[in-house]
Coordinates of C-alpha atoms and ligand atoms in Angstrom, one line a residue:
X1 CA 0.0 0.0 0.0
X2 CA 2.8 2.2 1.1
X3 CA 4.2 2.4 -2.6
X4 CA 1.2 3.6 -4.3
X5 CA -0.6 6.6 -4.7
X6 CA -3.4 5.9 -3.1
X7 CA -3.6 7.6 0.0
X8 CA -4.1 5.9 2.9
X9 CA -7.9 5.8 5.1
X10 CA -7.7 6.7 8.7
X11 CA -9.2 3.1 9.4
X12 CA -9.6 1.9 12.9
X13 CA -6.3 -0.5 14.0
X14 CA -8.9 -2.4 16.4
X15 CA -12.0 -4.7 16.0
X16 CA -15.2 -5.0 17.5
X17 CA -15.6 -8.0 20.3
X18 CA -18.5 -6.8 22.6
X19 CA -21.6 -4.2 21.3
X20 CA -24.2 -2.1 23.4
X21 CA -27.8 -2.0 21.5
X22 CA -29.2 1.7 21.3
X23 CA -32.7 2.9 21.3
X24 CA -34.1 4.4 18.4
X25 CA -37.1 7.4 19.5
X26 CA -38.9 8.8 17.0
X27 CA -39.8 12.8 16.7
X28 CA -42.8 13.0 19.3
X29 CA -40.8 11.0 21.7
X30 CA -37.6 13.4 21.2
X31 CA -39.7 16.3 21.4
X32 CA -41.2 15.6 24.5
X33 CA -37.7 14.7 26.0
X34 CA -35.8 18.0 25.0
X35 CA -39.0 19.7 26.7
X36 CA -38.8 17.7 29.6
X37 CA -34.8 18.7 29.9
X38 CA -35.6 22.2 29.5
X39 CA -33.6 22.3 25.7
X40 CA -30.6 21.5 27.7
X41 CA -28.9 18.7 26.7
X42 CA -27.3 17.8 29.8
X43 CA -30.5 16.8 31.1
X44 CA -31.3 14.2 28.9
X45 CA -31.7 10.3 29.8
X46 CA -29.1 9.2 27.6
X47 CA -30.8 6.3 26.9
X48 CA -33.3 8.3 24.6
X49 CA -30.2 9.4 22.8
X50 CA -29.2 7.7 19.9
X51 CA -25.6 9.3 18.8
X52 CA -23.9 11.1 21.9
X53 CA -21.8 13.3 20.6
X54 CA -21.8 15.7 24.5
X55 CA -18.5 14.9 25.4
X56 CA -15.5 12.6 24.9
X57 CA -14.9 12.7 28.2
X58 CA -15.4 9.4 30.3
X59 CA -17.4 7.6 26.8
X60 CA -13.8 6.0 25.5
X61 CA -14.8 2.5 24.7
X62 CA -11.9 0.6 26.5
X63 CA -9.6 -2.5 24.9
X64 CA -9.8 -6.2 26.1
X65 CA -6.8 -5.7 27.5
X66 CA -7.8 -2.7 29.6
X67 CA -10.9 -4.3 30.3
X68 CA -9.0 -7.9 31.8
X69 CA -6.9 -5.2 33.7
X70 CA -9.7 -4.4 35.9
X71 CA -9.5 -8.1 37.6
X72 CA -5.7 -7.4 38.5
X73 CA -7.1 -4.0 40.6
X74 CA -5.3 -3.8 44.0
X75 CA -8.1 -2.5 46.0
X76 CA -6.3 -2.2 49.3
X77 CA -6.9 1.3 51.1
X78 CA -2.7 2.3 51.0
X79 CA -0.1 1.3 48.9
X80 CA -2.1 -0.2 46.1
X81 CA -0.2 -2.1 43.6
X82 CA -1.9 -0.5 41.4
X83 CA -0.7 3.0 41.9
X84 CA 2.7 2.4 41.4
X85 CA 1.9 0.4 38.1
X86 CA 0.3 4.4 37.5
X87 CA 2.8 6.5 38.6
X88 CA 5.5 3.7 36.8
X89 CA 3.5 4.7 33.6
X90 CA 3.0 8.2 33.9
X91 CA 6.7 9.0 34.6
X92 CA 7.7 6.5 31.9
X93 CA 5.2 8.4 29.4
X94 CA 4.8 11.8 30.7
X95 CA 7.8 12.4 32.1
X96 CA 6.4 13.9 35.7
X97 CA 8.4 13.3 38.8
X98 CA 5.9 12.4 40.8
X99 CA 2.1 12.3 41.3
X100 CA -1.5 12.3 42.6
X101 CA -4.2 10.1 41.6
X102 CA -7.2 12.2 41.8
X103 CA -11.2 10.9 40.5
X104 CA -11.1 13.1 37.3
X105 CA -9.3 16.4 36.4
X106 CA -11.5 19.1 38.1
X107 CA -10.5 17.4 41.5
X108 CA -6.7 18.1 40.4
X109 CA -7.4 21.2 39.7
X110 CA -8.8 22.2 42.7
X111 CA -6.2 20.8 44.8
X112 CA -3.6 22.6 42.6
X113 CA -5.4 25.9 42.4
X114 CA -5.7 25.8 46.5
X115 CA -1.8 25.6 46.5
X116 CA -0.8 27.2 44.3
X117 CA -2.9 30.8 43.9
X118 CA -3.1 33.3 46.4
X119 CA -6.2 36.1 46.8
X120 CA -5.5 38.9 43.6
X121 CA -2.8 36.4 41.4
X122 CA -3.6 36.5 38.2
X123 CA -3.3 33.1 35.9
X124 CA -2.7 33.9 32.2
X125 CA -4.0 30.9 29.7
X126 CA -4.2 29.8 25.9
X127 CA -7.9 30.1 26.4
X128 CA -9.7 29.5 29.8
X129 CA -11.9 25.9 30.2
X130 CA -14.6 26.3 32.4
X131 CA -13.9 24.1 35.4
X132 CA -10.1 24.8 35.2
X133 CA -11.2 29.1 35.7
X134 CA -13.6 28.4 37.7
X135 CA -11.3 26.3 40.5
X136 CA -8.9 29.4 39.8
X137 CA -11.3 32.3 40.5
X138 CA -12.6 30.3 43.9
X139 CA -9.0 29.8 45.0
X140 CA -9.0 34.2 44.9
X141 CA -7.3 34.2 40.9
X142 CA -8.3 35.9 38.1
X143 CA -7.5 34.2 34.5
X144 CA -6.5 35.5 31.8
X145 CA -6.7 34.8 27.7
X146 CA -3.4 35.1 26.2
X147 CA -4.2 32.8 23.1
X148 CA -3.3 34.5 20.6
X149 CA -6.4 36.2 18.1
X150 CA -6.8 33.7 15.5
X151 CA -8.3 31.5 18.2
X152 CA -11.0 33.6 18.5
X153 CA -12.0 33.8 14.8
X154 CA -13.7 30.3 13.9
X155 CA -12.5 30.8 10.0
X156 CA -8.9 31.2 10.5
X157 CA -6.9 28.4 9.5
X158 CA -3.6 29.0 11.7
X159 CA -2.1 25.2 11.6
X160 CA -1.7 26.5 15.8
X161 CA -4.6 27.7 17.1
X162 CA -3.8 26.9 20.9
X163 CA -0.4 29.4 20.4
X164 CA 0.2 31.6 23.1
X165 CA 1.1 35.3 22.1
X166 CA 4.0 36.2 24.0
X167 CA 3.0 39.6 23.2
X168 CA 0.1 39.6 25.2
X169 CA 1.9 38.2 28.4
X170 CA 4.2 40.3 28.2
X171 CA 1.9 43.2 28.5
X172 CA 0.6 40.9 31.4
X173 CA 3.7 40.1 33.6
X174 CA 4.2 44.2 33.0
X175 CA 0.6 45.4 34.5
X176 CA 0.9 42.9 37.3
X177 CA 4.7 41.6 37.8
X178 CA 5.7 38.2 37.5
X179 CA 5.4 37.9 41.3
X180 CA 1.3 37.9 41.0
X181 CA 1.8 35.0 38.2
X182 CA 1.7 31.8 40.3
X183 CA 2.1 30.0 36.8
X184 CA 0.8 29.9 32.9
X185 CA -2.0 27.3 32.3
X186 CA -1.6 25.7 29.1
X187 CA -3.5 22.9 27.6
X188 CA -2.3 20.8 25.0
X189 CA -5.3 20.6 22.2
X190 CA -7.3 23.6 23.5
X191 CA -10.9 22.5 24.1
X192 CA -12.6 25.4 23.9
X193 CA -11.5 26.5 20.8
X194 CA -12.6 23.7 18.6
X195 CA -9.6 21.1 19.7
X196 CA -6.7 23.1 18.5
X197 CA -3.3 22.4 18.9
X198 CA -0.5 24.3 20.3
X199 CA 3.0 24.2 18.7
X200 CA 6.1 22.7 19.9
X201 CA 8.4 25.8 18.8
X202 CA 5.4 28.0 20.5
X203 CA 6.1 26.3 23.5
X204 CA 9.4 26.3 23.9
X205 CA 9.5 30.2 23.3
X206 CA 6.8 30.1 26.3
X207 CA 9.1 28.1 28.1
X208 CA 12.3 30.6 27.5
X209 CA 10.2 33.4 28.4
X210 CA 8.8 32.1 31.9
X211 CA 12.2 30.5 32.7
X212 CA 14.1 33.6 32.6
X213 CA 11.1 35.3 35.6
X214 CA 10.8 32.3 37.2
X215 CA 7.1 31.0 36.8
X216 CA 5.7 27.9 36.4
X217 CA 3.8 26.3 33.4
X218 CA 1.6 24.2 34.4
X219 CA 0.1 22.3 31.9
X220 CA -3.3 21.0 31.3
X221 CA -2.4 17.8 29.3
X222 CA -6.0 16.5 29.0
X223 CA -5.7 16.2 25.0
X224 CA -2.4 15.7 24.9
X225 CA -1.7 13.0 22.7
X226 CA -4.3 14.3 20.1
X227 CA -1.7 17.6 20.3
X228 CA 1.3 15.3 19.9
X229 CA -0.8 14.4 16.6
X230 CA -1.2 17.5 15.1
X231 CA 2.4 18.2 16.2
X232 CA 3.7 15.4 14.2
X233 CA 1.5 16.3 11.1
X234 CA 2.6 20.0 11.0
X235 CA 4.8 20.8 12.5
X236 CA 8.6 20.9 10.3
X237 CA 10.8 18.4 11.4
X238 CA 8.7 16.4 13.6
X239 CA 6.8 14.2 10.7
X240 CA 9.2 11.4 11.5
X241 CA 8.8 11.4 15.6
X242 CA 6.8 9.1 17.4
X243 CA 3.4 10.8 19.0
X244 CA 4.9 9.0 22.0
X245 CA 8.2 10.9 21.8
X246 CA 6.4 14.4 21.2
X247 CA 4.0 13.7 23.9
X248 CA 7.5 13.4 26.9
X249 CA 8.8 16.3 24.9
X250 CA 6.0 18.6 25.3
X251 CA 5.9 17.5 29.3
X252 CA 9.5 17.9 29.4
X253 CA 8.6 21.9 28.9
X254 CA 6.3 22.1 31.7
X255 CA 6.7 22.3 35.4
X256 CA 3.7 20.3 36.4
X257 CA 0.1 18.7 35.3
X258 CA -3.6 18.4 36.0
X259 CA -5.1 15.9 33.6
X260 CA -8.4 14.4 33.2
X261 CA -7.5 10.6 31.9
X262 CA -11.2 10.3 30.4
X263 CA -10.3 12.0 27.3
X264 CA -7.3 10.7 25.6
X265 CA -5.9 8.2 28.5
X266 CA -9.1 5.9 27.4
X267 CA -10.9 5.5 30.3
X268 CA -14.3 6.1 31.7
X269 CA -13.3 7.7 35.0
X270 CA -9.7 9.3 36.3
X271 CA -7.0 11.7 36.6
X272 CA -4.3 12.8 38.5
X273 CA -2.0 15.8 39.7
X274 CA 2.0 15.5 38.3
X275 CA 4.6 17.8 39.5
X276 CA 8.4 17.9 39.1
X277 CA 8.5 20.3 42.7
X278 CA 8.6 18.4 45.8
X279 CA 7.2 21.4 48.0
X280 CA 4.2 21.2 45.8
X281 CA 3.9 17.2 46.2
X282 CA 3.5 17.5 49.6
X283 CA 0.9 19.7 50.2
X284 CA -0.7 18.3 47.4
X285 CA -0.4 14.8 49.0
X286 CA -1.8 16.6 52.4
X287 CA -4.6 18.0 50.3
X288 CA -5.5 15.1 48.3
X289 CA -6.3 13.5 51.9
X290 CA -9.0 15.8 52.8
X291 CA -11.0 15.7 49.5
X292 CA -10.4 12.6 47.4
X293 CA -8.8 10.3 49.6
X294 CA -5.4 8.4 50.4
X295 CA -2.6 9.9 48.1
X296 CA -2.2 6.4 46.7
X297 CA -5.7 6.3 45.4
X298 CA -7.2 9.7 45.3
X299 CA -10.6 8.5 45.2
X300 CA -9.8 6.0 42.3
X301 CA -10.2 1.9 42.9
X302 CA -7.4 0.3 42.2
X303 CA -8.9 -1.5 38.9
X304 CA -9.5 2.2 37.3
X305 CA -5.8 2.8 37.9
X306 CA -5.0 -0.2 36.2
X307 CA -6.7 0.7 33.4
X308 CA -5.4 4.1 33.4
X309 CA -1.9 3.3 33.1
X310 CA -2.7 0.6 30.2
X311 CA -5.2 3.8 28.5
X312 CA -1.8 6.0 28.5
X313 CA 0.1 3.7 26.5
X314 CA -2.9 2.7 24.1
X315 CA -3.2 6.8 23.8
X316 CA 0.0 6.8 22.4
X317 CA 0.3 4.7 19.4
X318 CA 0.2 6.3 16.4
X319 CA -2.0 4.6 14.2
X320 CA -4.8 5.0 17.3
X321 CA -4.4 8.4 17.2
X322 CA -4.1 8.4 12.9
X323 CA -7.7 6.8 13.0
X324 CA -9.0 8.8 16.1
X325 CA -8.4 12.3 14.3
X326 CA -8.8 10.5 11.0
X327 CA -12.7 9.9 11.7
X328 CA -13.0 13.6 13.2
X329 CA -11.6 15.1 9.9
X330 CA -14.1 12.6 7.7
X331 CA -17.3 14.1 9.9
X332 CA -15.8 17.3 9.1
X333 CA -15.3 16.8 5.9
X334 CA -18.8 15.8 5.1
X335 CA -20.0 18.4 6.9
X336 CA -18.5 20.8 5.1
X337 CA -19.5 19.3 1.5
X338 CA -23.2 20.2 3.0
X339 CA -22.3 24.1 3.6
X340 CA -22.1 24.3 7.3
X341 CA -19.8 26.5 8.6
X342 CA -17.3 24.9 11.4
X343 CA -14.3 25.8 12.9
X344 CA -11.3 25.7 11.3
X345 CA -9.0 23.6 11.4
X346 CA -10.9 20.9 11.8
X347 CA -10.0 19.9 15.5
X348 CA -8.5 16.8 17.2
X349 CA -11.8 15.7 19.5
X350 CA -15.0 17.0 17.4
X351 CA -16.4 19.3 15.0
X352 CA -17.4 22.8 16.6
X353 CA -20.0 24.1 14.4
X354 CA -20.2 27.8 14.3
X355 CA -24.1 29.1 15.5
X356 CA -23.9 32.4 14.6
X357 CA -23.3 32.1 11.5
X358 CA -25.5 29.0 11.0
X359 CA -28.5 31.0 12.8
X360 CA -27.3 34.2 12.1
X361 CA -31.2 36.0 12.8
X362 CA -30.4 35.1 16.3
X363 CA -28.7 37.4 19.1
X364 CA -26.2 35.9 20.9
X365 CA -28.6 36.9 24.2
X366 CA -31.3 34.2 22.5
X367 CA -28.4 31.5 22.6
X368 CA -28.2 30.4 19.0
X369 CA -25.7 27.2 20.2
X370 CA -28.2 26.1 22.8
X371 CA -30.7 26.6 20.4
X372 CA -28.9 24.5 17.6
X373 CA -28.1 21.6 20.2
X374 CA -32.0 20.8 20.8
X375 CA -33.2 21.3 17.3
X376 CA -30.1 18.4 16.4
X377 CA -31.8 16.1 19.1
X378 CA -35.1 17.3 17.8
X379 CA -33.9 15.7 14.1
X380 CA -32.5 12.6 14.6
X381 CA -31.4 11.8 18.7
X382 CA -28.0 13.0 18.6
X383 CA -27.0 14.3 21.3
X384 CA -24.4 17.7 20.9
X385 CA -23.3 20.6 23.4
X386 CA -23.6 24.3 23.7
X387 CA -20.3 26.0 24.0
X388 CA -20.9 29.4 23.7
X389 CA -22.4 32.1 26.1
X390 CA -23.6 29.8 28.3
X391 CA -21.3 28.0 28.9
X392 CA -19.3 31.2 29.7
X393 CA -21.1 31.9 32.5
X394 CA -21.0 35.5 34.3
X395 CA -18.0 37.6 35.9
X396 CA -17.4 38.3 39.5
X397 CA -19.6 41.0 39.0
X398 CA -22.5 39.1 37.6
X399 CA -22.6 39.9 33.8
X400 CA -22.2 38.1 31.4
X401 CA -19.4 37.1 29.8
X402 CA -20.1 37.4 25.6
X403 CA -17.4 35.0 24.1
X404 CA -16.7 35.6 20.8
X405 CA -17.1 31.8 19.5
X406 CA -20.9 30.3 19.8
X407 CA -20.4 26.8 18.9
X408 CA -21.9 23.9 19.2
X409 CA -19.3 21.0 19.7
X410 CA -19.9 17.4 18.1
X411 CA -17.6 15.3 20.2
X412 CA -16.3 11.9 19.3
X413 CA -16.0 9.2 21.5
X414 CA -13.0 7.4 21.5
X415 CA -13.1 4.1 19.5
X416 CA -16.9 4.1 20.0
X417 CA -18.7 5.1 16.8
X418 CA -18.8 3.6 13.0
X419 CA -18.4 5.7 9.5
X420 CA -22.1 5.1 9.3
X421 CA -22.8 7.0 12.1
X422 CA -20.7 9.9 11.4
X423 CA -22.7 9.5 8.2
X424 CA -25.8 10.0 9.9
X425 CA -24.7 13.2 12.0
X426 CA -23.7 14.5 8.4
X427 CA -27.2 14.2 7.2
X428 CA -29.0 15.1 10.3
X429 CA -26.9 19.1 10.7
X430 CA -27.8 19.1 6.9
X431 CA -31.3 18.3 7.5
X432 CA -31.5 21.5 10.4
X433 CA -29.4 23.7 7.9
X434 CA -32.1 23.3 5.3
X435 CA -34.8 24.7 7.7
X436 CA -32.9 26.9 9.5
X437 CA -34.9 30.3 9.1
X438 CA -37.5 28.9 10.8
X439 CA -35.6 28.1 14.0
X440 CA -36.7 29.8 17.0
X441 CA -33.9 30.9 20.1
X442 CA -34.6 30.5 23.2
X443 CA -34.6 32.3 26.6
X444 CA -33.1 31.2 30.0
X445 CA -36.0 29.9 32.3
X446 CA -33.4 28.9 35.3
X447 CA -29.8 29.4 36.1
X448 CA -27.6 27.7 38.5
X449 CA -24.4 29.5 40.4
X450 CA -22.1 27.6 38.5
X451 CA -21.1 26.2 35.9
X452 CA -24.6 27.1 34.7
X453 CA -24.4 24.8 31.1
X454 CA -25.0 21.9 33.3
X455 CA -28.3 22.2 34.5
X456 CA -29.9 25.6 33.2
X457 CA -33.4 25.4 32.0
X458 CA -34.6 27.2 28.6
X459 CA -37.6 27.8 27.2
X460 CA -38.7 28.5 22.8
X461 CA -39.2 32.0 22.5
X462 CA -42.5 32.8 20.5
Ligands
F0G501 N1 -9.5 20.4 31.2 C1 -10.0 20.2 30.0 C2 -9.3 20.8 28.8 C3 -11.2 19.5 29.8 O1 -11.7 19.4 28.6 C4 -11.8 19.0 31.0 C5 -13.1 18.3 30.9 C6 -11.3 19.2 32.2 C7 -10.1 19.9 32.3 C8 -11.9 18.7 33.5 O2 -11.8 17.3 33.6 O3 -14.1 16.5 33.5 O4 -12.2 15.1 34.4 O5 -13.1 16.9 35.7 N2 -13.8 18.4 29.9 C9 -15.1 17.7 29.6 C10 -15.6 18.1 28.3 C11 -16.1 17.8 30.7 O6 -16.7 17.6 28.0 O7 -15.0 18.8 27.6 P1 -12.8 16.4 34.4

């Protein structure tokens, strides 16, 4: 194959053994749901969903071998042989000196945020995610963007969307002193704006820059190997590098990690804190007592560690990775051949379709992504997710904030769904598109205090 012209599909290097059967609604049933769940999403059964496309984050589809893993858990309270067959694989992988299992990344997060930031720091970041700012703000921070523009513009097609602008810190550690600048948060594939990768070179210029003041980069390595990806495809002189060997490079730039192993480590519940400073360690170890549990299990069982440290490896290969991003790019693709306008690049865990310009007679105030994710459901039971204003939430001082990008993200699940199905989701956006002037917004019937995508309440405006 590798001599002829042909190029090569993104087909999956794994087969099916085991299958889960789905319920297929029809229209009435679906409309009574997405009424029932107040046109949120979130609060849909899922079993009345046919393609979940809300997140990629716990919905991996594990391997055999993960799954005989979970028989060879350790499940005793300290020590867990388990844990040191994690930490054995994150240092061996990743690079860390030493770490903290916690049960998913928000818990890492909050235990690093706690240590870390004092009342008034600020915490510049290539693009904020919502439970990493919000963890910084209740810890007394204040985050700020420093992605640089083109991140904010859905059409540009910068190969590095995730790129920091020096610039822009710069005017930062100026106004405030490196001193208030506990560390830079910096995610590898930047979630929120579409799955976009930062560069290597970007980095290490990031990495000059903070080493000469002193401050940390702590890195939020969530979609790291899906960065290592686009790394390897772009990026000059790395087209001949394992994803492996990017993936310990890029942690070799970074002072510590919070990461939420659901995503790319290829399992259904996890994460963990790494740090290369001891001082840190050990108040994170203190910490990690009082709200996950022992530091060798961090509110994990043994047989999710196990799996975790297999996930990593798995997460690594490159053909994986070649037909994970490979089945993004053909949704995209398709998508695109029906005149929908997405974010580009297309990104590394889903297709974020742009709502303002796909409902463009709505104001962002009458939520045009929420609006978009119901009518999807409405069509054909898949399942997508705002990100856009609500999902922004409000400032300290109660507005709102007005992001530029209203999306609504199609996340893929890890090794979960077929060609056909990303065939489906093709047709259904295409089906919405063709009736789009006659879609409705929406208004917001009930807000919680936080994190107010998960469980706000909308009604159809008239
Ligand atoms: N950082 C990033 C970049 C994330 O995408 C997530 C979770 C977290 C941190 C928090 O990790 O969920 O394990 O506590 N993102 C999910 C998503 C929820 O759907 O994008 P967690």
């Amino acid at each position: 194959m590798k001599d002829s012209k042909i190029k090569q599909s993104w087909a999956e290097p794994y087969k099916i053994k085991m299958v889960e059967l789905l319920k297929m609604t029809t229209k009435k049933q679906r409309l009574k749901a997405i009424k029932e769940a107040g046109n949120n999403t979130f609060l849909l059964h899922s079993e009345d969903v046919y393609i979940d496309l809300l997140t990629d984050s716990g919905t991996n589809a594990m391997s055999d071998v993960q799954w005989s893993a979970l028989m060879l858990g350790d499940e005793a309270y300290a020590g867990s042989k388990s844990y040191y067959k994690l930490e054995a694989a994150i240092k061996k992988y990743y690079g860390y000196k030493y770490i903290i299992p916690t049960h998913q990344g928000r818990a890492a997060e909050n235990i690093l945020s706690k240590i870390l930031i004092k009342k008034g720091d600020v915490i510049p970041g290539n693009m904020y995610f919502t439970t990493t700012r919000l963890h910084q703000e209740l810890a007394g921070g204040i985050f700020t963007d420093i992605i640089i523009d083109e991140a904010h513009d859905p059409y540009s097609e910068h190969l590095f969307k995730g790129n920091v602008d020096i610039a822009k810190l710069d005017k930062v550690v100026k106004k405030y002193g490196a001193k208030k600048i506990p560390y830079i948060s910096i995610a590898t594939n930047v979630n929120m704006a579409g799955g976009q990768p930062i560069s290597f070179a970007n980095l290490k210029e990031l990495r000059a820059y903070t080493s000469k003041l002193g401050i940390r980069i702590i890195h939020d390595m969530t979609r790291v190997a899906e960065n290592a990806y686009f790394i390897q495809q772009r990026e000059k002189g790395y087209g001949k590098k394992s994803i492996q060997s990017i993936v310990k490079e890029i942690c070799s730039l970074t002072d510590g990690a919070t990461m939420s192993a659901k995503k790319d480590a290829l399992v259904n519940i996890g994460g963990f804190l790494a740090t290369n400073e001891w001082d840190v360690f050990e108040e994170a170890r203190n910490m990690v007592v009082v709200y996950e549990g022992l530091h060798t299990y961090g509110g994990l069982a043994g047989r999710d560690m196990e799996a975790i440290a297999i996930g990593i490896a798995e997460s690594l290969d490159d053909n994986h990775q070649h037909a994970r991003v490979g089945q993004v790019e053909y949704l995209g693709h398709k998508m695109m051949e029906f005149g929908i306008p997405i974010v580009k690049p297309i990104g590394g865990h889903g297709i974020f379709v742009d709502a303002k310009a796909f409902l463009p007679h709505l104001t962002q105030d009458q939520f045009p992504a929420q609006t978009l994710a119901a009518e999807l459901y409405i069509d054909s039971g898949v399942r997508t997710m705002e990100r856009g204003i609500v999902s922004a939430g409000r400032k300290a001082n109660g507005e709102n904030y007005y992001p530029k990008l209203e999306l609504v993200r199609f996340t893929i699940p890890r090794r979960v769904y077929t060609q056909a199905h990303m065939d489906v989701i093709a047709e259904s956006a295409a089906a919405v598109y063709e009736r789009r002037k006659s879609i409705k917004g929406l208004k917001m019937v009930y807000e919680p205090k936080y994190l107010r995508f998960f469980q706000a309440k909308f009604e159809t405006l008239k």
